[in-house]
Structures are given as C-alpha cells and as structure tokens.
Tab-separated table of N, CA and C in Angstrom:
chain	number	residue	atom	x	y	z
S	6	UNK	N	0.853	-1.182	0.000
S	6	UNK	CA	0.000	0.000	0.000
S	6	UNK	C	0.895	1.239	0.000
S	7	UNK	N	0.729	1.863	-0.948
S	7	UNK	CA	1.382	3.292	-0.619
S	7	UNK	C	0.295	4.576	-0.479
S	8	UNK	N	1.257	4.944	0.885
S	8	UNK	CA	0.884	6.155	1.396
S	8	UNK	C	1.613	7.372	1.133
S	9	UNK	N	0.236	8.546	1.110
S	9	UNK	CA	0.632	9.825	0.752
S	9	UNK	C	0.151	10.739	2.083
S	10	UNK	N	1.090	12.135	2.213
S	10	UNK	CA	0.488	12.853	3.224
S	10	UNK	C	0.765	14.297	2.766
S	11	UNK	N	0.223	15.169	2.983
S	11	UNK	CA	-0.389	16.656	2.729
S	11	UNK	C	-0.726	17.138	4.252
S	12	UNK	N	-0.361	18.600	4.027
S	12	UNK	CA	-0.079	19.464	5.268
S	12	UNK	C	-1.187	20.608	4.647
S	13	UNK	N	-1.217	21.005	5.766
S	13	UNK	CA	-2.708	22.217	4.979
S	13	UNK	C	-3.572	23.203	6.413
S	14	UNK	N	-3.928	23.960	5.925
S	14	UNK	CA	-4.803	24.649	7.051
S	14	UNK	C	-6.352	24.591	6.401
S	15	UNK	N	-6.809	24.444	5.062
S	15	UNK	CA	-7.639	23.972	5.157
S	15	UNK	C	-8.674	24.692	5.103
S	16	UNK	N	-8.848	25.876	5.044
S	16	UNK	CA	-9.846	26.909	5.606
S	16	UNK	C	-10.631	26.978	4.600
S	17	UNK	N	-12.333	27.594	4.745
S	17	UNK	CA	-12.963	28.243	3.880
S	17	UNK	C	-12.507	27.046	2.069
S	18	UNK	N	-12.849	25.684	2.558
S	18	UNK	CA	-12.781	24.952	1.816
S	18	UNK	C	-13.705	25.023	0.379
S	19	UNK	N	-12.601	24.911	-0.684
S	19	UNK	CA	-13.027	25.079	-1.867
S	19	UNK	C	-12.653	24.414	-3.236
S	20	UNK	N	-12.823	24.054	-4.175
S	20	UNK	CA	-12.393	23.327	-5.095
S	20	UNK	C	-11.050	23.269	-5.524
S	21	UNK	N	-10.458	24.095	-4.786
S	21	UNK	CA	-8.897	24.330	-5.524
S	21	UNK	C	-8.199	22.985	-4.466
S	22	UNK	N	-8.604	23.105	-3.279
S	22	UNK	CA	-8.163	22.026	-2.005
S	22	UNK	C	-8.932	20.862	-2.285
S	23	UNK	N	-10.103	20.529	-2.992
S	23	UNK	CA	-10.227	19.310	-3.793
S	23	UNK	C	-9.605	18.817	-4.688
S	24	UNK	N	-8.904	20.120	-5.491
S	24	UNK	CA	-8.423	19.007	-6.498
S	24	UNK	C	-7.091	18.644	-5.932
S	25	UNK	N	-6.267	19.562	-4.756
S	25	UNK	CA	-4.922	19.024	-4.371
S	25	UNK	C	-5.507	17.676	-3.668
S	26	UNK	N	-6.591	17.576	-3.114
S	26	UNK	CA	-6.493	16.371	-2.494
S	26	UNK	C	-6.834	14.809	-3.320
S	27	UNK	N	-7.582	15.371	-4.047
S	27	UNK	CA	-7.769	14.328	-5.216
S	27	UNK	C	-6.272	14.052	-6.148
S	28	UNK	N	-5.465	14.887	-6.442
S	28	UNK	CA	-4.214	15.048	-7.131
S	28	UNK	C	-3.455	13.992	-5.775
S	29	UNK	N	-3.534	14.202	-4.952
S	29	UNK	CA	-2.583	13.732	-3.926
S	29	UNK	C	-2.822	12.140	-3.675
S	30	UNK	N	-4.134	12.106	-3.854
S	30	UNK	CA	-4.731	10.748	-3.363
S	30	UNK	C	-4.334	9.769	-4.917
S	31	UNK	N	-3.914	10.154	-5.966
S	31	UNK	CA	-3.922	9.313	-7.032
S	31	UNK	C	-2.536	8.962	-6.798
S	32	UNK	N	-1.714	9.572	-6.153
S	32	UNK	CA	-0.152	9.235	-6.176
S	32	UNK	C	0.324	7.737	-5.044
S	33	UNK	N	-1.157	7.330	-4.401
S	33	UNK	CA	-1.000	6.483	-3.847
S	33	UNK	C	-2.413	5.750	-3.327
S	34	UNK	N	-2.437	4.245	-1.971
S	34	UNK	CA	-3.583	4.042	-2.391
S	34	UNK	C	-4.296	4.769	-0.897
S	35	UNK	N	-3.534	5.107	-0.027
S	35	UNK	CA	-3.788	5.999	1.786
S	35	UNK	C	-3.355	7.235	1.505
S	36	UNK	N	-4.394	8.556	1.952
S	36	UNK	CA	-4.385	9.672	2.032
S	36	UNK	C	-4.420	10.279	3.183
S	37	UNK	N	-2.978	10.701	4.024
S	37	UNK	CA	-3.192	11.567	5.393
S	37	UNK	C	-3.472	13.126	4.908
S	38	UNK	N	-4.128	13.123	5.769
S	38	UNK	CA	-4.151	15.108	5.781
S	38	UNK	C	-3.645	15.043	7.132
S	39	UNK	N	-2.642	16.213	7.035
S	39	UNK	CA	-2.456	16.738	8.573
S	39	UNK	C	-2.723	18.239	8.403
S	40	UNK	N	-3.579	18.094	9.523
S	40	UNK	CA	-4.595	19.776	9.307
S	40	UNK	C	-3.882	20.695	10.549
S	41	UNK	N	-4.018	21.871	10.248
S	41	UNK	CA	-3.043	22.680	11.210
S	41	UNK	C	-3.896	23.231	12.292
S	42	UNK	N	-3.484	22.918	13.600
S	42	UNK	CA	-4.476	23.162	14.467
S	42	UNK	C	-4.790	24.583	14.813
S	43	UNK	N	-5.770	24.874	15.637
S	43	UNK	CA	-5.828	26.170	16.106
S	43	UNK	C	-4.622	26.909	16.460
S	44	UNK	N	-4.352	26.103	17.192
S	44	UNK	CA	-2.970	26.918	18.089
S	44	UNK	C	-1.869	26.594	17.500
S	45	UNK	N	-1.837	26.035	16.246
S	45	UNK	CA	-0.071	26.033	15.321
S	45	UNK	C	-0.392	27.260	14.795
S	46	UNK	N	-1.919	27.841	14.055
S	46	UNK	CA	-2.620	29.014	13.598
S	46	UNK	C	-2.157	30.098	13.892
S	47	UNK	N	-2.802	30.227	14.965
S	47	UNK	CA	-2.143	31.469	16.130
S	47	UNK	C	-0.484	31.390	16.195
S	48	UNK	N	-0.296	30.842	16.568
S	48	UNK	CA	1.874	30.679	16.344
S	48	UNK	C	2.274	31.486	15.277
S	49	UNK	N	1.560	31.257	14.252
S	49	UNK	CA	1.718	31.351	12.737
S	49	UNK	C	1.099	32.828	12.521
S	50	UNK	N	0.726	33.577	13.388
S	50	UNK	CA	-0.228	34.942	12.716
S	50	UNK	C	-1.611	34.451	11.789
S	51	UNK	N	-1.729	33.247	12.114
S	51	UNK	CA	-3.121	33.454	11.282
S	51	UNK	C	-4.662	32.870	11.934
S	52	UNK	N	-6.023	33.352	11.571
S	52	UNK	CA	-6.580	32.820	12.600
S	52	UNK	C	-7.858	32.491	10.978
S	53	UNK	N	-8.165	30.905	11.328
S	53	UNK	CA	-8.845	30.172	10.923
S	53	UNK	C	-10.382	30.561	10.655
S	54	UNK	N	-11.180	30.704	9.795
S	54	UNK	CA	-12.905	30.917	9.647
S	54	UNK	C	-13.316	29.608	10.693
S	55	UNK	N	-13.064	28.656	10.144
S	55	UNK	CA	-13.924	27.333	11.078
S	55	UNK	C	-12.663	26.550	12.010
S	56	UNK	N	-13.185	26.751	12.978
S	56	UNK	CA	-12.127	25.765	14.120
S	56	UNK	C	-11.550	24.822	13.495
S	57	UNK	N	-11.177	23.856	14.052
S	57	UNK	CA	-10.351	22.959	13.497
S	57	UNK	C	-10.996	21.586	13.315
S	58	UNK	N	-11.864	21.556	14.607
S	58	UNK	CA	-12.341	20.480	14.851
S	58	UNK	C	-13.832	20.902	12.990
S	59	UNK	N	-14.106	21.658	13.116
S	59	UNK	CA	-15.324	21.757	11.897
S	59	UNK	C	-13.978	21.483	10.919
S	60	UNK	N	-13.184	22.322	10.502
S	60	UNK	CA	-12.319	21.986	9.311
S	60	UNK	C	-12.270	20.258	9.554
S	61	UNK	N	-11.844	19.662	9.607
S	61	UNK	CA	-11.568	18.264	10.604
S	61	UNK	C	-12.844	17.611	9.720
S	62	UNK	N	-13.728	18.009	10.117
S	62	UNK	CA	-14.919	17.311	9.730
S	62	UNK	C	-15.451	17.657	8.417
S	63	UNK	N	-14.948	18.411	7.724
S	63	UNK	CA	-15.008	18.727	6.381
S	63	UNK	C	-14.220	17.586	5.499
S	64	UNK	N	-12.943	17.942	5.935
S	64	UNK	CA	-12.052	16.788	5.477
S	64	UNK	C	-12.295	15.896	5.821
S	65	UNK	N	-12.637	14.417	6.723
S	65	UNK	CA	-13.133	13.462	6.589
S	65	UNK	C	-14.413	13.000	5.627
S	66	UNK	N	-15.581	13.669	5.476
S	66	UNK	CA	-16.293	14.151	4.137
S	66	UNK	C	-15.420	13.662	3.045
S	67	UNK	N	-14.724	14.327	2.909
S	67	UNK	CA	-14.136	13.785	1.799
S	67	UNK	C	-13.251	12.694	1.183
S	68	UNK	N	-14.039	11.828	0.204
S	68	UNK	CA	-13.869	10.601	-0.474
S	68	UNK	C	-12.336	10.068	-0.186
S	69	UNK	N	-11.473	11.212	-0.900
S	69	UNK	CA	-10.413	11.115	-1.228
S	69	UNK	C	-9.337	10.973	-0.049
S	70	UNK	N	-10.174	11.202	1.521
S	70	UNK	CA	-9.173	11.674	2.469
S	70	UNK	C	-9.106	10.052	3.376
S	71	UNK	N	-8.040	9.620	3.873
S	71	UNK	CA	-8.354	8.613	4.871
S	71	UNK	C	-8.332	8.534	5.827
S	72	UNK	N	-7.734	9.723	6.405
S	72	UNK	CA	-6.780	9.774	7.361
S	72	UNK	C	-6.919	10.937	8.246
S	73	UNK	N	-7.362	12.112	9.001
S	73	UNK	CA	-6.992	13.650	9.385
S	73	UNK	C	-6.610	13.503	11.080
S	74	UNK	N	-5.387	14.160	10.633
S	74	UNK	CA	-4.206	14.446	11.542
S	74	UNK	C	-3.923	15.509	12.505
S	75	UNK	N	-3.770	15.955	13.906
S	75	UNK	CA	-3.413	17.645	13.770
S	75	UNK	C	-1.923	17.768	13.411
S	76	UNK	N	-1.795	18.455	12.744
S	76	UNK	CA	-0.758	19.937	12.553
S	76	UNK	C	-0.368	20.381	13.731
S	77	UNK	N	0.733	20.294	14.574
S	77	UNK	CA	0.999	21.076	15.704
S	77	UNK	C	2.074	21.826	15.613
S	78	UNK	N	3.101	21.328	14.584
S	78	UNK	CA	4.553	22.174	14.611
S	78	UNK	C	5.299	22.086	13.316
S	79	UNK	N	5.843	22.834	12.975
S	79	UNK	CA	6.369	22.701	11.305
S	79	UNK	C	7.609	21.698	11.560
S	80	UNK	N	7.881	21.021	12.654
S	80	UNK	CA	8.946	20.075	12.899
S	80	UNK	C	8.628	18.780	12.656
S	81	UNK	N	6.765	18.362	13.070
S	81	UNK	CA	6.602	17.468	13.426
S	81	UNK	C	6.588	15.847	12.223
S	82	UNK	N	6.826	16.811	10.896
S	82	UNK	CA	6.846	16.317	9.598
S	82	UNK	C	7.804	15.325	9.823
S	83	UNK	N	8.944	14.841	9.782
S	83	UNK	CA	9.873	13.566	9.823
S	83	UNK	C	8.949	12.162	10.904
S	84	UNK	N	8.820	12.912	11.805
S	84	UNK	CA	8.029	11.935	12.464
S	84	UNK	C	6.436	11.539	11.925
S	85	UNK	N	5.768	12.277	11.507
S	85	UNK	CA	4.553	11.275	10.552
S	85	UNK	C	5.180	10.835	9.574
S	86	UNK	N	6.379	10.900	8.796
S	86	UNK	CA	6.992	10.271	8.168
S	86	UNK	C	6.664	8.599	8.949
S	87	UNK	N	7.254	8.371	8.966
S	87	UNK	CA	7.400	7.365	10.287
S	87	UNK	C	6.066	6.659	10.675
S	88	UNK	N	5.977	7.420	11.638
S	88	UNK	CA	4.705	7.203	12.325
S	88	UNK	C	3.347	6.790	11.462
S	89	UNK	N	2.817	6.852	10.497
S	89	UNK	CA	1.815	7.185	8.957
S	89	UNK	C	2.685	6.072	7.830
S	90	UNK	N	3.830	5.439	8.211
S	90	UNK	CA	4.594	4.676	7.426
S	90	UNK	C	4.639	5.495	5.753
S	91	UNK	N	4.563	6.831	5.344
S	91	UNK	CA	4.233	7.525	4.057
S	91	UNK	C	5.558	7.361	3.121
S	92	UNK	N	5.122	7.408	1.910
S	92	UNK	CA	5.566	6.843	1.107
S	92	UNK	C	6.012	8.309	0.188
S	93	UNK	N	5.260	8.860	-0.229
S	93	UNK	CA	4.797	10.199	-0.810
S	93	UNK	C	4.442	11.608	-0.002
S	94	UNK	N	5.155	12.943	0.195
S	94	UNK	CA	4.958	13.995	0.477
S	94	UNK	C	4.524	14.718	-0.212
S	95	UNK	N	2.934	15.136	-0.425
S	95	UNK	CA	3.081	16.375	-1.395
S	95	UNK	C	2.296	17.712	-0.893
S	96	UNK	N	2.913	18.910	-1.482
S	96	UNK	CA	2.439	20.163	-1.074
S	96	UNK	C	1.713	20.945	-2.396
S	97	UNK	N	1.339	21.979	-2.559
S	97	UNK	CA	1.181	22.511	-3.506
S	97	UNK	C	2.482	23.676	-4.005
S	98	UNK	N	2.239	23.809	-5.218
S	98	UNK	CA	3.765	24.424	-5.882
S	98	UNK	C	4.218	25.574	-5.139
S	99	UNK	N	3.499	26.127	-4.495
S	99	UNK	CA	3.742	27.871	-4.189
S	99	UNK	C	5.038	27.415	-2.992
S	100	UNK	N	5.028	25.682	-2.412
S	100	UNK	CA	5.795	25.454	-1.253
S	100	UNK	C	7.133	24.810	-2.130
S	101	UNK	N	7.319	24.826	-3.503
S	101	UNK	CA	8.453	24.090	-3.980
S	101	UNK	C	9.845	24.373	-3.218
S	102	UNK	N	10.590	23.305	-2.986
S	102	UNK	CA	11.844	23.487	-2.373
S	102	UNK	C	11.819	23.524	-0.789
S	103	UNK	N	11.084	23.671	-0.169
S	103	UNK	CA	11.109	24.294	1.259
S	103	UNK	C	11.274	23.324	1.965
S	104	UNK	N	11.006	22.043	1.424
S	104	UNK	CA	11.090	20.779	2.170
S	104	UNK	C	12.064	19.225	2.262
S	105	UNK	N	12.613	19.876	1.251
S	105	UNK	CA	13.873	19.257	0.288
S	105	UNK	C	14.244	18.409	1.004
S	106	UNK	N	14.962	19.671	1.828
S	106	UNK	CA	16.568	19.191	2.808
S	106	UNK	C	15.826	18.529	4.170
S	107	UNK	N	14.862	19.205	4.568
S	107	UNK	CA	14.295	18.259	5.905
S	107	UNK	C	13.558	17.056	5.589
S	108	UNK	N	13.497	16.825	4.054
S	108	UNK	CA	12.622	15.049	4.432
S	108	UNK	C	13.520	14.440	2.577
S	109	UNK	N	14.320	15.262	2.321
S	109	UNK	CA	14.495	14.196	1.193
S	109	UNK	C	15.683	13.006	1.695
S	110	UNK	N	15.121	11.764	1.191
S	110	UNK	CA	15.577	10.909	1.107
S	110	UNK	C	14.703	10.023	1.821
S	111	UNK	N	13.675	10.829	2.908
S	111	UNK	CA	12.816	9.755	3.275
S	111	UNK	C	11.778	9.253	2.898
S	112	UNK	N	11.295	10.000	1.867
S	112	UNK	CA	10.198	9.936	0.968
S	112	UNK	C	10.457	10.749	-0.513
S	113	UNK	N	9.442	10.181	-1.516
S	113	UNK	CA	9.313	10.814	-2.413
S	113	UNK	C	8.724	12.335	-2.154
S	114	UNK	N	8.922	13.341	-2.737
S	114	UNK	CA	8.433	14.666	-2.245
S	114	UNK	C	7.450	15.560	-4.116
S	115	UNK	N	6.417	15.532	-3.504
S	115	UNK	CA	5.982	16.035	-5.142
S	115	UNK	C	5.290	17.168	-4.782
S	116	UNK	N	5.373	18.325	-5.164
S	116	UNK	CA	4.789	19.799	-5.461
S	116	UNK	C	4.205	19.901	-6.778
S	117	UNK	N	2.825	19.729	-6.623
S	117	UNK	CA	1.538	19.970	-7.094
S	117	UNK	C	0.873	21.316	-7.426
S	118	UNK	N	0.908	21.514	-8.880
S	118	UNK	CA	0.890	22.598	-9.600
S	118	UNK	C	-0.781	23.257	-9.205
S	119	UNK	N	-0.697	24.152	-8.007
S	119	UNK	CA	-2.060	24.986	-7.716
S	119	UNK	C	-3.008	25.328	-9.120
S	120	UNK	N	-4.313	24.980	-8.553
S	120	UNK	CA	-5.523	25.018	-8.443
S	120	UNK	C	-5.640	26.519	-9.740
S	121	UNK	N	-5.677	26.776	-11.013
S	121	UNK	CA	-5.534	28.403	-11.587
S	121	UNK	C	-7.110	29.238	-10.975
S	122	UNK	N	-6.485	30.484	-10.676
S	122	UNK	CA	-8.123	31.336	-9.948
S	122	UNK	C	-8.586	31.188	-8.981
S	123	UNK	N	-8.050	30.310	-7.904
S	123	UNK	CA	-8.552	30.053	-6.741
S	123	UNK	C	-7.534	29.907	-5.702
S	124	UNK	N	-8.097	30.712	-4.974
S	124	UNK	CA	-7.182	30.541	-3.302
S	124	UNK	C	-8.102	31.328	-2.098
S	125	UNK	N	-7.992	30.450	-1.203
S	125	UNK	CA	-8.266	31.555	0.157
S	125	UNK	C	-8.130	33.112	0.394
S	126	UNK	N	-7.082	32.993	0.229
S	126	UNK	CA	-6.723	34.852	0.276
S	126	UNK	C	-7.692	35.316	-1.129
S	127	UNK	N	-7.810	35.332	-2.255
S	127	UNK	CA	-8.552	35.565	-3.197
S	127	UNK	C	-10.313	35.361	-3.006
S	128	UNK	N	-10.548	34.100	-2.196
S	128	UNK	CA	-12.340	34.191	-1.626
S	128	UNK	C	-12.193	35.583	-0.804
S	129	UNK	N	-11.347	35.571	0.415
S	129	UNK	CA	-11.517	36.587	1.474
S	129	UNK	C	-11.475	37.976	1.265
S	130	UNK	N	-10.421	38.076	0.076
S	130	UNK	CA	-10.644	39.369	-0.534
S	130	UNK	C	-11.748	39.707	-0.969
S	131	UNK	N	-12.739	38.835	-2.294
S	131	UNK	CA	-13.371	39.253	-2.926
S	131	UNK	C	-14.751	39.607	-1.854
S	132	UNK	N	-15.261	38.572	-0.808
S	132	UNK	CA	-16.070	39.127	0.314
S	132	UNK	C	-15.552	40.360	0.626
S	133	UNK	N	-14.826	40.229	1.490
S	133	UNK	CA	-14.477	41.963	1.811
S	133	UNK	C	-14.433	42.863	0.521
S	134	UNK	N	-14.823	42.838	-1.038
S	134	UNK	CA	-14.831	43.782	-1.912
S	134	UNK	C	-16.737	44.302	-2.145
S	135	UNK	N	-16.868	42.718	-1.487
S	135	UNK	CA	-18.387	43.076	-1.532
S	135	UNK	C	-19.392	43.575	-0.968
C-alpha cells in the first residue's frame, strides 16, 4: 500500500483544495491530511474561519481523504513520516523546495501545480470587496 500525506490549514474549503487532495490521493492508495491546528494558527499569525475540529470534519467528508491528523509544529513532519509509514509527500507548488533538505531521502516529495483562480486569500478578498 502506498501512502501519501499533505499538510494544509484547510480553511474556507473550496475546489482548488479538492483538487490538491484528489491530485494527492492518485499518487498512492492511503491519504493523510495533517490539518493545522488552532494553536499552530495562532503561532503562525493566522486565525482560521472554522475551528479545526469543523475543518476536521469537512475533510473526513471527503472521499479522497483517509486519514486527518493535527498539525501542531512545522517540525513534526519527519516523524509522521514514520509514524503514517508515508511513502509520498506532497504540497502545492507555491511550497516548492522548502522541504527538500528536511525530508528528502525519506520519501518521495511532489509539489503539485495549484488550483488556476482560486485561493483563500482571493475568496476573502473578494467578500471583503463586496
């Protein structure tokens, strides 16, 4: 069985995060999401539309997902390596390179060419234009 895993916050879920997850899920036959919790959020300067636990439950919903994880620390990646036995890392392109040196060799690593016209920051804007 090969396993794949994806890192994500997940928010204000929309077709562009379907198709990374559908893109992600074909590269193998187990799909982890590890979703970033509230409080990795906050660490991070950013604060979430739906808690984590609702994000959480969005992603299980979905077909493609098998697995949802929390997100607690941008460290904690080598160890779901491991831990998730994963086979496949993938992010979307905007993260190319960033992950190279901390997990290559333990997995395959694939950056997944974003979603064209769609992103979070682009929904949130266009509400606030309206």
């Amino acid at each position: 069985m090969r396993r794949v895993i994806t890192y994500g916050t997940f928010d204000l879920l929309h077709y562009g995060h379907i198709e990374l997850l559908r893109r992600a899920r074909a590269l193998g036959d187990y799909l982890v999401v590890a979703l970033s919790s509230d409080e990795f959020n906050a660490g991070k300067g950013k604060k979430a539309y739906f808690s984590y636990g609702e994000r959480r439950a969005m992603l299980e919903a979905i077909r493609y997902v098998d697995l949802v994880v929390p997100e607690n620390n941008w460290e904690q990646k080598v160890d779901d390596l491991v831990k998730y036995e994963i086979d496949t890392f993938v992010m979307g392109d905007d993260w190319t390179g960033r992950f190279d040196e901390q997990l290559g060799g333990l997995c395959e690593i694939v950056y997944l060419p974003r979603t064209p016209e769609i992103s979070t920051t682009q929904i949130k804007g266009d509400i606030a234009q309206s």
